[in-house]
Amino acid sequence: MTSLSQIRAEAEKCTACPLYKHATQTVFGEGPARARIVLVGEQPGDQEDLAGKPFVGPAGQILNRALDDADIERTKAYITNAVKHFKFAPRGKRRIHSKPNAVEIKICHQWVSRELDAIEPDVVVALGATAAQSLMGKAMPIGKNRGHELTWADGRRGIVTVHPSYLLRIPDEESKAREYHAFVRDLKLAAKLAAK
Ligand code: URA
C-alpha cells in the first residue's frame, strides 16, 4: 500500500491530461490519513489553485460553516477533489472556472481512488455532480440520490449531496436557507454512517 504522502508526490507531477499546463499546481487532498469521512469536491478554484489546498475560497467558507453545524470537525475529515488541477478560461485578468469534462474526470479518478485506498474511510461524501460522476463512474442525478446511503462503484459506502458553491449562487434568502439546511442534514447523515 502506498502512503498518502507518496501518492501526493506522484500527483504533483501528473501530466495525464492537459489541465496541468495552465494550473499553478496540483491541489491534492488534505486531512488525516486515518479520517473516517472523506469529502470529495469538484476541482480547485482560483484561490485553491494559488494556495495549493482544497476548499479555502468562498465555497470552503460555507463548507466550514456547514461542517460545524453538522458537528463534523473539518480537521478530522479528509477533503479532496475529483479533479486535482484548476480548469479555467482566462477573461482579462480574471480566471473563470470551467467545469471538468467526462474525460478529465475519468483520467483524474486514479488519484481519488488511490487516496481512498490509502485512507479506507467509513463514508465517502460526493459534493456535487462531478464528484458523484467520478465515484460512480457515470453521471447520476443528485436530487434523486441524496438523503440516503449509497454504494459507490468501488463498493465503498457514501452519500451524495450538493456542491457548496451551489448554495452561494441561490439568490433568494429563503431558498438559500432551506438548501443550506438540507446540505447540513446530508452531512449529518454522513457523520452518522461514519459512527456506525
Ligand atoms: N470547489 C471545489 O470543488 N473544490 C475546491 O477545492 C474549491 C472549490
XYZ file of C-alpha atoms and ligand atoms in Angstrom:
204
model
C 0.000 0.000 0.000
C 1.378 3.390 -0.969
C 1.232 6.135 1.652
C -0.719 9.323 1.111
C 2.474 11.367 1.009
C 3.886 9.150 -1.747
C 0.652 9.442 -3.723
C 0.717 13.213 -3.233
C 4.305 13.378 -4.523
C 3.309 11.419 -7.632
C 0.195 13.561 -8.173
C 2.329 16.714 -8.052
C 3.985 15.568 -11.274
C 0.794 14.455 -13.025
C 0.601 15.240 -16.744
C -2.086 12.653 -17.560
C -4.412 15.302 -19.020
C -3.652 18.816 -20.303
C -5.069 20.659 -17.260
C -1.647 20.734 -15.554
C -0.340 23.073 -18.269
C -2.191 26.187 -17.108
C -2.834 25.469 -13.428
C -0.389 26.732 -10.804
C -0.059 23.356 -9.103
C -1.731 20.063 -8.275
C -4.139 20.573 -5.373
C -4.046 17.283 -3.510
C -6.362 16.264 -0.665
C -5.859 17.427 2.890
C -6.593 15.757 6.200
C -5.664 12.827 8.410
C -4.573 9.578 6.781
C -6.985 7.756 9.115
C -10.003 10.011 8.513
C -13.373 8.248 8.804
C -15.108 10.692 6.465
C -13.769 11.736 3.069
C -15.386 14.691 1.294
C -14.852 14.918 -2.450
C -15.400 18.230 -4.246
C -15.206 19.072 -7.933
C -11.879 20.749 -8.632
C -9.777 23.518 -7.058
C -10.966 27.055 -7.714
C -8.867 30.167 -8.221
C -7.891 30.540 -4.551
C -7.240 26.830 -4.054
C -5.017 26.804 -7.145
C -2.891 29.576 -5.661
C -2.868 28.204 -2.095
C -2.348 24.545 -3.068
C -5.098 23.494 -0.627
C -8.699 22.369 -1.234
C -11.725 24.465 -0.237
C -10.015 27.590 1.071
C -12.090 30.062 -1.005
C -15.777 31.089 -0.800
C -17.095 27.509 -1.249
C -14.728 26.465 1.545
C -16.170 29.108 3.885
C -19.714 27.807 3.512
C -18.479 24.220 3.729
C -16.724 25.053 7.014
C -19.907 26.531 8.451
C -21.980 23.517 7.375
C -19.440 21.034 8.778
C -19.558 22.921 12.034
C -23.375 22.808 12.077
C -23.242 19.070 11.329
C -20.790 18.544 14.236
C -18.026 17.360 11.933
C -14.564 18.721 12.723
C -13.027 19.774 9.432
C -9.562 18.821 10.633
C -10.751 15.250 11.301
C -12.159 14.803 7.792
C -10.119 14.302 4.621
C -11.070 16.824 1.962
C -10.159 16.365 -1.658
C -11.393 16.941 -5.206
C -12.381 14.711 -8.126
C -10.068 16.734 -10.387
C -6.771 17.976 -8.989
C -5.960 20.881 -11.315
C -7.880 24.153 -11.720
C -9.618 24.368 -15.094
C -10.416 27.894 -16.173
C -10.895 30.257 -19.074
C -8.882 33.491 -18.927
C -11.018 36.644 -19.115
C -8.832 39.704 -18.895
C -7.000 39.399 -15.593
C -9.600 37.002 -14.185
C -9.655 33.240 -14.406
C -13.185 31.930 -14.847
C -13.865 28.428 -13.528
C -14.838 25.904 -16.212
C -16.343 22.536 -15.453
C -14.128 19.500 -15.951
C -15.381 17.184 -18.706
C -16.042 13.428 -18.503
C -12.595 12.537 -19.879
C -10.780 14.768 -17.374
C -12.887 13.347 -14.526
C -12.087 9.801 -15.625
C -8.365 10.382 -16.055
C -8.101 12.089 -12.670
C -10.094 9.364 -10.916
C -6.859 7.408 -10.341
C -5.848 9.949 -7.671
C -9.064 9.961 -5.665
C -9.167 6.194 -5.932
C -5.632 5.903 -4.556
C -6.394 8.392 -1.776
C -9.386 6.247 -0.759
C -7.334 3.029 -0.893
C -4.774 4.607 1.429
C -7.340 6.023 3.884
C -10.052 3.317 3.863
C -12.725 5.672 5.245
C -16.153 4.597 6.518
C -18.025 7.018 4.281
C -17.254 8.970 1.133
C -19.305 12.121 0.502
C -19.656 13.422 -3.046
C -20.107 17.191 -3.034
C -21.910 17.768 -6.327
C -22.276 16.125 -9.710
C -18.607 15.989 -10.739
C -17.596 14.145 -7.566
C -20.573 11.787 -7.923
C -19.609 11.069 -11.536
C -16.038 10.332 -10.506
C -17.065 7.990 -7.677
C -19.893 6.232 -9.528
C -18.091 6.023 -12.874
C -21.099 7.617 -14.563
C -23.306 10.672 -14.265
C -26.079 10.456 -11.659
C -28.834 12.878 -10.612
C -28.193 14.361 -7.164
C -31.798 15.182 -6.235
C -32.938 11.561 -6.585
C -29.935 10.069 -4.826
C -29.353 12.329 -1.848
C -30.669 11.716 1.670
C -29.747 8.048 1.920
C -26.725 5.787 1.977
C -25.474 4.503 -1.361
C -22.668 2.315 -2.639
C -20.019 3.798 -4.914
C -18.591 1.904 -7.913
C -15.675 0.662 -5.793
C -18.036 -0.788 -3.158
C -17.462 1.959 -0.574
C -20.338 3.449 1.398
C -21.244 7.003 0.699
C -23.726 9.744 0.208
C -24.187 12.407 -2.408
C -25.136 15.986 -1.743
C -24.946 19.344 -3.483
C -21.746 21.273 -4.057
C -21.348 24.118 -1.536
C -20.910 26.670 -4.342
C -24.480 25.856 -5.429
C -25.601 27.391 -2.130
C -23.648 30.558 -2.899
C -25.472 31.002 -6.193
C -29.037 30.866 -4.807
C -30.326 34.445 -4.988
C -33.302 34.379 -2.627
C -32.642 34.105 1.082
C -35.478 31.726 1.897
C -34.419 29.107 -0.682
C -30.817 29.583 0.323
C -31.610 28.859 3.987
C -33.704 25.821 3.023
C -30.962 24.402 0.795
C -28.317 25.106 3.405
C -30.308 23.105 5.986
C -30.703 20.221 3.534
C -26.927 20.289 2.979
C -26.274 20.170 6.741
C -28.788 17.306 7.035
C -26.827 15.344 4.397
C -23.553 15.972 6.236
C -25.166 14.806 9.495
C -26.158 11.588 7.748
C -22.530 11.110 6.683
C -21.412 11.610 10.294
C -23.971 9.063 11.444
C -22.783 6.496 8.889
C -19.185 7.072 9.915
C -20.058 6.491 13.574
C -21.789 3.163 12.857
N -14.702 23.896 -5.235
C -14.305 22.603 -5.215
O -14.977 21.719 -5.718
N -13.165 22.313 -4.627
C -12.383 23.202 -4.055
O -11.330 22.833 -3.534
C -12.825 24.549 -4.082
C -13.970 24.869 -4.687
